[in-house]
Amino acid sequence: MVEVTVTPRSSLADRPVRVQVRGLSPSQLVTLRAWLTDEQGERFQARAFFRADGAGEVDPGRHAAAGGSYAGVWPMGLLWSLQPDTLFRRLVKRDVAGSPFLVHLEVFDGPQLVTAPQDRPLASCEAERWYVGPGVQRVPVREGRVRGALYLPP
C-alpha cells in the first residue's frame, strides 16, 4: 500500500517539513505533486518526477527530482516551486492569523505533466502551513503614513 506523509503535518510556513513516500515498487517512476488554493480561489501547484529507491521509497530530501517544477535534491522543493495556474498571480496570505494554507500532496504512477480530473493518486495527504504561531497577538499599527502590524509573542 502506497503512503505519502508530511512531518510535521502542521507547522509554521518558514519551518522545514519532511515529505516521504513509502510502499512503491523498487525503481518505480512516480510524480509527486503539491497544490493549494489561495484565499481568492486561485490554484498553485508544483510537481516533481522521482524514481523510487531499492526499498520503494521517495524522499525529496535524499533523492533527486529528475524534472518537473525543479530538479535535484531539494527537501522543500515542492513548496518553494509552487506556481499559479493563471499567469501573473502571486501567492499572498492575507488572513495570516485566522487560517493556514492547506497544502495537498499527491503521488501518481509514472510521469504526469498534466493532471486530469479523472486521474486518481496512489496516495495523498494534507499539510497545514501557518503564518502565525499559537498565542501570538497581532496589533495594527497606524501612525501618520505608516501602516503595518506588530506581532507580539505570547
Short mmCIF file of N, CA and C in Angstrom, two decimals:
data_model
loop_
_atom_site.label_atom_id
_atom_site.label_comp_id
_atom_site.label_asym_id
_atom_site.label_seq_id
_atom_site.Cartn_x
_atom_site.Cartn_y
_atom_site.Cartn_z
N MET A 1 0.84 -1.18 0.00
CA MET A 1 0.00 0.00 0.00
C MET A 1 0.89 1.25 0.00
N VAL A 2 0.65 2.15 -0.94
CA VAL A 2 1.44 3.37 -1.07
C VAL A 2 0.95 4.40 -0.05
N GLU A 3 1.90 5.11 0.58
CA GLU A 3 1.57 6.11 1.58
C GLU A 3 2.48 7.32 1.38
N VAL A 4 1.92 8.52 1.41
CA VAL A 4 2.70 9.75 1.38
C VAL A 4 2.43 10.48 2.69
N THR A 5 3.52 10.95 3.33
CA THR A 5 3.38 11.63 4.62
C THR A 5 4.17 12.93 4.62
N VAL A 6 3.72 13.86 5.46
CA VAL A 6 4.42 15.12 5.71
C VAL A 6 4.61 15.20 7.22
N THR A 7 5.85 15.47 7.64
CA THR A 7 6.18 15.55 9.06
C THR A 7 6.88 16.86 9.34
N PRO A 8 6.38 17.70 10.23
CA PRO A 8 5.10 17.61 10.91
C PRO A 8 3.96 18.00 9.99
N ARG A 9 2.78 17.52 10.28
CA ARG A 9 1.62 17.79 9.44
C ARG A 9 1.16 19.24 9.56
N SER A 10 1.36 19.84 10.71
CA SER A 10 1.01 21.24 10.93
C SER A 10 2.27 21.97 11.38
N SER A 11 2.62 23.06 10.68
CA SER A 11 3.84 23.79 11.02
C SER A 11 3.75 25.23 10.54
N LEU A 12 4.68 26.04 11.03
CA LEU A 12 4.78 27.41 10.54
C LEU A 12 5.34 27.39 9.12
N ALA A 13 4.97 28.37 8.32
CA ALA A 13 5.33 28.40 6.91
C ALA A 13 6.83 28.50 6.68
N ASP A 14 7.58 29.02 7.63
CA ASP A 14 9.03 29.15 7.43
C ASP A 14 9.81 27.98 8.03
N ARG A 15 9.12 26.96 8.49
CA ARG A 15 9.77 25.78 9.07
C ARG A 15 9.83 24.65 8.04
N PRO A 16 10.93 23.90 8.02
CA PRO A 16 11.02 22.78 7.07
C PRO A 16 10.11 21.63 7.48
N VAL A 17 9.66 20.91 6.47
CA VAL A 17 8.90 19.68 6.70
C VAL A 17 9.58 18.56 5.91
N ARG A 18 9.26 17.34 6.26
CA ARG A 18 9.82 16.19 5.56
C ARG A 18 8.70 15.46 4.83
N VAL A 19 8.86 15.31 3.54
CA VAL A 19 7.90 14.59 2.70
C VAL A 19 8.50 13.22 2.40
N GLN A 20 7.70 12.17 2.58
CA GLN A 20 8.15 10.81 2.29
C GLN A 20 7.05 10.01 1.61
N VAL A 21 7.46 9.17 0.68
CA VAL A 21 6.54 8.24 0.04
C VAL A 21 7.08 6.84 0.30
N ARG A 22 6.19 5.95 0.75
CA ARG A 22 6.57 4.56 1.03
C ARG A 22 5.60 3.63 0.33
N GLY A 23 6.06 2.39 0.13
CA GLY A 23 5.19 1.36 -0.42
C GLY A 23 5.21 1.26 -1.93
N LEU A 24 6.17 1.91 -2.58
CA LEU A 24 6.30 1.81 -4.03
C LEU A 24 7.11 0.58 -4.40
N SER A 25 7.09 0.24 -5.65
CA SER A 25 7.96 -0.82 -6.16
C SER A 25 9.37 -0.25 -6.31
N PRO A 26 10.41 -1.05 -6.11
CA PRO A 26 11.77 -0.55 -6.33
C PRO A 26 11.92 -0.01 -7.76
N SER A 27 12.53 1.15 -7.88
CA SER A 27 12.78 1.83 -9.15
C SER A 27 11.52 2.31 -9.87
N GLN A 28 10.40 2.34 -9.19
CA GLN A 28 9.16 2.83 -9.80
C GLN A 28 9.26 4.33 -10.05
N LEU A 29 8.85 4.77 -11.22
CA LEU A 29 8.84 6.19 -11.57
C LEU A 29 7.50 6.78 -11.16
N VAL A 30 7.55 7.86 -10.36
CA VAL A 30 6.33 8.49 -9.86
C VAL A 30 6.40 10.00 -10.01
N THR A 31 5.23 10.62 -9.94
CA THR A 31 5.11 12.07 -9.90
C THR A 31 4.59 12.44 -8.52
N LEU A 32 5.30 13.35 -7.87
CA LEU A 32 4.87 13.88 -6.59
C LEU A 32 4.37 15.29 -6.85
N ARG A 33 3.11 15.56 -6.48
CA ARG A 33 2.51 16.87 -6.76
C ARG A 33 2.04 17.51 -5.47
N ALA A 34 2.30 18.82 -5.34
CA ALA A 34 1.79 19.62 -4.24
C ALA A 34 0.90 20.70 -4.83
N TRP A 35 -0.21 20.98 -4.18
CA TRP A 35 -1.08 22.07 -4.63
C TRP A 35 -1.84 22.66 -3.46
N LEU A 36 -2.22 23.91 -3.63
CA LEU A 36 -3.05 24.60 -2.66
C LEU A 36 -3.93 25.60 -3.40
N THR A 37 -4.98 26.02 -2.74
CA THR A 37 -5.86 27.05 -3.26
C THR A 37 -5.77 28.24 -2.32
N ASP A 38 -5.46 29.43 -2.88
CA ASP A 38 -5.30 30.61 -2.03
C ASP A 38 -6.66 31.20 -1.65
N GLU A 39 -6.64 32.32 -0.94
CA GLU A 39 -7.87 32.92 -0.43
C GLU A 39 -8.78 33.47 -1.53
N GLN A 40 -8.24 33.71 -2.72
CA GLN A 40 -9.05 34.17 -3.84
C GLN A 40 -9.53 33.02 -4.72
N GLY A 41 -9.21 31.78 -4.34
CA GLY A 41 -9.63 30.62 -5.10
C GLY A 41 -8.68 30.23 -6.22
N GLU A 42 -7.51 30.86 -6.27
CA GLU A 42 -6.52 30.54 -7.30
C GLU A 42 -5.72 29.32 -6.88
N ARG A 43 -5.48 28.41 -7.81
CA ARG A 43 -4.72 27.19 -7.52
C ARG A 43 -3.25 27.41 -7.87
N PHE A 44 -2.39 26.95 -6.96
CA PHE A 44 -0.95 26.95 -7.15
C PHE A 44 -0.50 25.51 -7.04
N GLN A 45 0.40 25.07 -7.93
CA GLN A 45 0.85 23.69 -7.86
C GLN A 45 2.29 23.54 -8.33
N ALA A 46 2.88 22.45 -7.90
CA ALA A 46 4.23 22.06 -8.31
C ALA A 46 4.24 20.55 -8.41
N ARG A 47 5.11 20.04 -9.28
CA ARG A 47 5.26 18.59 -9.41
C ARG A 47 6.72 18.26 -9.66
N ALA A 48 7.10 17.08 -9.26
CA ALA A 48 8.46 16.60 -9.48
C ALA A 48 8.40 15.10 -9.75
N PHE A 49 9.31 14.65 -10.62
CA PHE A 49 9.37 13.24 -11.00
C PHE A 49 10.50 12.57 -10.24
N PHE A 50 10.20 11.42 -9.66
CA PHE A 50 11.18 10.68 -8.87
C PHE A 50 11.19 9.21 -9.28
N ARG A 51 12.34 8.58 -9.07
CA ARG A 51 12.44 7.13 -9.19
C ARG A 51 12.65 6.60 -7.77
N ALA A 52 11.81 5.68 -7.36
CA ALA A 52 11.89 5.11 -6.01
C ALA A 52 13.22 4.38 -5.82
N ASP A 53 13.70 4.37 -4.60
CA ASP A 53 14.94 3.65 -4.31
C ASP A 53 14.66 2.15 -4.19
N GLY A 54 15.66 1.39 -3.80
CA GLY A 54 15.54 -0.07 -3.71
C GLY A 54 14.52 -0.53 -2.69
N ALA A 55 14.22 0.32 -1.71
CA ALA A 55 13.23 -0.03 -0.69
C ALA A 55 11.83 0.44 -1.08
N GLY A 56 11.69 1.05 -2.27
CA GLY A 56 10.38 1.53 -2.70
C GLY A 56 9.98 2.83 -2.04
N GLU A 57 10.98 3.66 -1.71
CA GLU A 57 10.70 4.93 -1.03
C GLU A 57 11.19 6.11 -1.85
N VAL A 58 10.53 7.25 -1.66
CA VAL A 58 10.95 8.52 -2.24
C VAL A 58 10.99 9.54 -1.12
N ASP A 59 12.11 10.24 -1.01
CA ASP A 59 12.29 11.31 -0.03
C ASP A 59 12.97 12.47 -0.76
N PRO A 60 12.25 13.58 -1.04
CA PRO A 60 12.86 14.70 -1.76
C PRO A 60 14.10 15.28 -1.06
N GLY A 61 14.27 14.99 0.22
CA GLY A 61 15.45 15.44 0.94
C GLY A 61 16.67 14.56 0.71
N ARG A 62 16.45 13.36 0.16
CA ARG A 62 17.56 12.44 -0.11
C ARG A 62 17.66 12.05 -1.58
N HIS A 63 16.54 12.09 -2.29
CA HIS A 63 16.51 11.66 -3.69
C HIS A 63 16.34 12.86 -4.61
N ALA A 64 17.03 12.83 -5.73
CA ALA A 64 16.97 13.94 -6.69
C ALA A 64 15.72 13.84 -7.55
N ALA A 65 15.05 14.97 -7.72
CA ALA A 65 13.95 15.04 -8.68
C ALA A 65 14.56 15.03 -10.08
N ALA A 66 13.98 14.24 -10.97
CA ALA A 66 14.50 14.12 -12.33
C ALA A 66 13.92 15.18 -13.26
N GLY A 67 13.03 15.99 -12.75
CA GLY A 67 12.42 17.04 -13.56
C GLY A 67 11.09 17.43 -12.99
N GLY A 68 10.38 18.26 -13.74
CA GLY A 68 9.10 18.79 -13.28
C GLY A 68 9.26 20.26 -12.98
N SER A 69 8.80 20.71 -11.83
CA SER A 69 8.92 22.11 -11.43
C SER A 69 10.33 22.47 -10.98
N TYR A 70 11.11 21.49 -10.63
CA TYR A 70 12.51 21.69 -10.24
C TYR A 70 13.26 20.39 -10.47
N ALA A 71 14.57 20.44 -10.35
CA ALA A 71 15.40 19.23 -10.48
C ALA A 71 16.44 19.25 -9.37
N GLY A 72 16.85 18.08 -8.94
CA GLY A 72 17.87 17.97 -7.92
C GLY A 72 17.28 17.61 -6.56
N VAL A 73 18.15 17.63 -5.55
CA VAL A 73 17.75 17.29 -4.19
C VAL A 73 17.37 18.58 -3.46
N TRP A 74 16.08 18.76 -3.22
CA TRP A 74 15.55 19.93 -2.52
C TRP A 74 14.45 19.44 -1.58
N PRO A 75 14.73 19.36 -0.27
CA PRO A 75 13.73 18.85 0.67
C PRO A 75 12.41 19.62 0.61
N MET A 76 12.46 20.93 0.35
CA MET A 76 11.26 21.76 0.32
C MET A 76 10.90 22.19 -1.10
N GLY A 77 11.44 21.51 -2.10
CA GLY A 77 11.25 21.90 -3.49
C GLY A 77 9.81 22.00 -3.92
N LEU A 78 8.96 21.09 -3.46
CA LEU A 78 7.56 21.13 -3.86
C LEU A 78 6.83 22.35 -3.28
N LEU A 79 7.34 22.93 -2.22
CA LEU A 79 6.70 24.11 -1.63
C LEU A 79 7.24 25.41 -2.22
N TRP A 80 8.54 25.52 -2.40
CA TRP A 80 9.06 26.78 -2.94
C TRP A 80 8.84 26.91 -4.44
N SER A 81 8.51 25.82 -5.13
CA SER A 81 8.31 25.90 -6.58
C SER A 81 6.84 25.99 -6.99
N LEU A 82 5.95 26.20 -6.03
CA LEU A 82 4.53 26.34 -6.36
C LEU A 82 4.31 27.49 -7.34
N GLN A 83 3.58 27.22 -8.41
CA GLN A 83 3.29 28.22 -9.44
C GLN A 83 1.78 28.31 -9.65
N PRO A 84 1.28 29.51 -10.00
CA PRO A 84 -0.16 29.66 -10.21
C PRO A 84 -0.61 29.01 -11.52
N ASP A 85 -1.85 28.53 -11.54
CA ASP A 85 -2.42 28.02 -12.79
C ASP A 85 -2.69 29.16 -13.76
N THR A 86 -2.96 30.35 -13.23
CA THR A 86 -3.20 31.55 -14.04
C THR A 86 -1.96 32.43 -13.98
N LEU A 87 -1.47 32.85 -15.12
CA LEU A 87 -0.26 33.68 -15.17
C LEU A 87 -0.43 34.98 -14.39
N PHE A 88 0.68 35.47 -13.89
CA PHE A 88 0.78 36.77 -13.22
C PHE A 88 0.02 36.85 -11.89
N ARG A 89 -0.21 35.72 -11.27
CA ARG A 89 -0.80 35.70 -9.92
C ARG A 89 0.32 35.47 -8.92
N ARG A 90 0.15 36.02 -7.73
CA ARG A 90 1.13 35.84 -6.66
C ARG A 90 0.48 35.13 -5.49
N LEU A 91 1.26 34.30 -4.84
CA LEU A 91 0.78 33.61 -3.65
C LEU A 91 0.93 34.55 -2.45
N VAL A 92 -0.19 35.07 -1.97
CA VAL A 92 -0.19 36.02 -0.86
C VAL A 92 -1.19 35.52 0.18
N LYS A 93 -0.78 35.57 1.42
CA LYS A 93 -1.66 35.18 2.53
C LYS A 93 -2.10 36.44 3.25
N ARG A 94 -3.38 36.77 3.17
CA ARG A 94 -3.91 37.98 3.82
C ARG A 94 -4.31 37.70 5.27
N ASP A 95 -5.05 36.62 5.48
CA ASP A 95 -5.53 36.27 6.83
C ASP A 95 -4.47 35.40 7.50
N VAL A 96 -3.39 36.04 7.96
CA VAL A 96 -2.26 35.26 8.48
C VAL A 96 -2.54 34.60 9.82
N ALA A 97 -3.44 35.18 10.61
CA ALA A 97 -3.68 34.63 11.94
C ALA A 97 -4.88 33.69 11.99
N GLY A 98 -5.80 33.79 11.04
CA GLY A 98 -7.05 33.05 11.15
C GLY A 98 -7.04 31.64 10.61
N SER A 99 -6.24 31.38 9.59
CA SER A 99 -6.28 30.06 8.96
C SER A 99 -4.96 29.77 8.26
N PRO A 100 -4.64 28.49 8.11
CA PRO A 100 -3.40 28.13 7.41
C PRO A 100 -3.66 27.92 5.92
N PHE A 101 -2.59 27.81 5.15
CA PHE A 101 -2.69 27.27 3.80
C PHE A 101 -2.76 25.76 3.96
N LEU A 102 -3.70 25.12 3.28
CA LEU A 102 -3.77 23.66 3.26
C LEU A 102 -3.07 23.18 2.00
N VAL A 103 -1.93 22.54 2.18
CA VAL A 103 -1.15 22.02 1.05
C VAL A 103 -1.50 20.55 0.87
N HIS A 104 -1.94 20.20 -0.33
CA HIS A 104 -2.29 18.82 -0.67
C HIS A 104 -1.09 18.19 -1.37
N LEU A 105 -0.70 17.01 -0.92
CA LEU A 105 0.39 16.27 -1.54
C LEU A 105 -0.17 14.98 -2.11
N GLU A 106 0.19 14.69 -3.36
CA GLU A 106 -0.31 13.50 -4.03
C GLU A 106 0.83 12.83 -4.77
N VAL A 107 0.76 11.50 -4.85
CA VAL A 107 1.75 10.74 -5.62
C VAL A 107 0.99 9.97 -6.70
N PHE A 108 1.49 10.08 -7.95
CA PHE A 108 0.88 9.43 -9.10
C PHE A 108 1.88 8.46 -9.71
N ASP A 109 1.37 7.40 -10.33
CA ASP A 109 2.21 6.43 -11.01
C ASP A 109 2.71 7.02 -12.33
N GLY A 110 4.02 6.98 -12.55
CA GLY A 110 4.61 7.46 -13.80
C GLY A 110 4.71 8.98 -13.85
N PRO A 111 5.37 9.50 -14.88
CA PRO A 111 5.48 10.95 -15.01
C PRO A 111 4.17 11.55 -15.52
N GLN A 112 3.70 12.58 -14.87
CA GLN A 112 2.47 13.26 -15.28
C GLN A 112 2.74 14.75 -15.38
N LEU A 113 2.72 15.27 -16.60
CA LEU A 113 2.90 16.71 -16.82
C LEU A 113 1.63 17.47 -16.50
N VAL A 114 0.49 16.86 -16.77
CA VAL A 114 -0.81 17.47 -16.50
C VAL A 114 -1.66 16.44 -15.77
N THR A 115 -2.40 16.90 -14.77
CA THR A 115 -3.27 16.01 -14.03
C THR A 115 -4.71 16.28 -14.41
N ALA A 116 -5.36 15.30 -14.99
CA ALA A 116 -6.76 15.42 -15.38
C ALA A 116 -7.65 15.08 -14.17
N PRO A 117 -8.89 15.58 -14.16
CA PRO A 117 -9.78 15.30 -13.02
C PRO A 117 -10.01 13.81 -12.76
N GLN A 118 -9.94 12.99 -13.81
CA GLN A 118 -10.19 11.56 -13.62
C GLN A 118 -8.95 10.80 -13.12
N ASP A 119 -7.77 11.44 -13.12
CA ASP A 119 -6.56 10.79 -12.62
C ASP A 119 -6.63 10.63 -11.10
N ARG A 120 -6.44 9.43 -10.64
CA ARG A 120 -6.50 9.14 -9.21
C ARG A 120 -5.09 8.93 -8.66
N PRO A 121 -4.76 9.62 -7.57
CA PRO A 121 -3.42 9.42 -6.99
C PRO A 121 -3.30 8.05 -6.31
N LEU A 122 -2.07 7.56 -6.24
CA LEU A 122 -1.80 6.33 -5.49
C LEU A 122 -1.99 6.57 -4.00
N ALA A 123 -1.65 7.80 -3.56
CA ALA A 123 -1.79 8.18 -2.15
C ALA A 123 -1.81 9.70 -2.08
N SER A 124 -2.37 10.22 -0.99
CA SER A 124 -2.40 11.67 -0.79
C SER A 124 -2.44 11.99 0.69
N CYS A 125 -2.10 13.23 1.03
CA CYS A 125 -2.20 13.72 2.39
C CYS A 125 -2.28 15.24 2.35
N GLU A 126 -2.53 15.86 3.49
CA GLU A 126 -2.61 17.31 3.61
C GLU A 126 -1.65 17.79 4.69
N ALA A 127 -1.14 19.01 4.49
CA ALA A 127 -0.30 19.64 5.50
C ALA A 127 -0.80 21.06 5.72
N GLU A 128 -0.75 21.51 6.96
CA GLU A 128 -1.13 22.88 7.30
C GLU A 128 0.13 23.73 7.41
N ARG A 129 0.11 24.89 6.74
CA ARG A 129 1.23 25.83 6.82
C ARG A 129 0.70 27.14 7.40
N TRP A 130 1.00 27.37 8.68
CA TRP A 130 0.53 28.55 9.41
C TRP A 130 1.53 29.69 9.25
N TYR A 131 1.04 30.92 9.35
CA TYR A 131 1.89 32.10 9.27
C TYR A 131 2.08 32.78 10.62
N VAL A 132 1.26 32.45 11.59
CA VAL A 132 1.37 33.00 12.93
C VAL A 132 1.26 31.85 13.92
N GLY A 133 2.18 31.80 14.88
CA GLY A 133 2.18 30.73 15.87
C GLY A 133 1.08 30.90 16.89
N PRO A 134 0.81 29.84 17.65
CA PRO A 134 -0.24 29.91 18.68
C PRO A 134 0.10 30.94 19.75
N GLY A 135 -0.90 31.72 20.13
CA GLY A 135 -0.74 32.71 21.19
C GLY A 135 -0.13 34.03 20.76
N VAL A 136 0.26 34.16 19.50
CA VAL A 136 0.84 35.41 19.02
C VAL A 136 -0.27 36.44 18.85
N GLN A 137 -0.03 37.64 19.36
CA GLN A 137 -1.01 38.73 19.29
C GLN A 137 -0.64 39.68 18.16
N ARG A 138 -1.63 40.05 17.33
CA ARG A 138 -1.42 40.98 16.22
C ARG A 138 -2.00 42.34 16.60
N VAL A 139 -1.14 43.38 16.56
CA VAL A 139 -1.56 44.73 16.90
C VAL A 139 -1.42 45.60 15.65
N PRO A 140 -2.55 46.13 15.10
CA PRO A 140 -2.45 47.00 13.93
C PRO A 140 -1.69 48.29 14.29
N VAL A 141 -0.89 48.77 13.34
CA VAL A 141 -0.12 49.99 13.53
C VAL A 141 -0.56 51.01 12.48
N ARG A 142 -0.99 52.20 12.95
CA ARG A 142 -1.37 53.30 12.07
C ARG A 142 -0.83 54.58 12.72
N GLU A 143 0.26 55.05 12.22
CA GLU A 143 0.89 56.25 12.76
C GLU A 143 1.34 57.11 11.59
N GLY A 144 0.64 58.24 11.38
CA GLY A 144 0.98 59.07 10.23
C GLY A 144 0.75 58.30 8.95
N ARG A 145 1.80 58.21 8.12
CA ARG A 145 1.70 57.46 6.87
C ARG A 145 2.14 56.00 7.01
N VAL A 146 2.51 55.60 8.21
CA VAL A 146 2.98 54.24 8.45
C VAL A 146 1.79 53.32 8.71
N ARG A 147 1.76 52.21 8.00
CA ARG A 147 0.73 51.19 8.17
C ARG A 147 1.43 49.85 8.31
N GLY A 148 0.95 49.05 9.23
CA GLY A 148 1.56 47.74 9.41
C GLY A 148 0.92 46.99 10.54
N ALA A 149 1.63 45.99 11.03
CA ALA A 149 1.15 45.18 12.14
C ALA A 149 2.35 44.78 12.99
N LEU A 150 2.13 44.80 14.29
CA LEU A 150 3.14 44.36 15.24
C LEU A 150 2.68 43.02 15.78
N TYR A 151 3.55 42.03 15.72
CA TYR A 151 3.24 40.69 16.21
C TYR A 151 3.99 40.47 17.51
N LEU A 152 3.24 40.24 18.59
CA LEU A 152 3.83 40.06 19.91
C LEU A 152 3.76 38.59 20.32
N PRO A 153 4.88 38.04 20.77
CA PRO A 153 4.85 36.64 21.22
C PRO A 153 4.02 36.49 22.48
N PRO A 154 3.58 35.27 22.77
CA PRO A 154 2.76 35.06 23.98
C PRO A 154 3.54 35.36 25.24
#
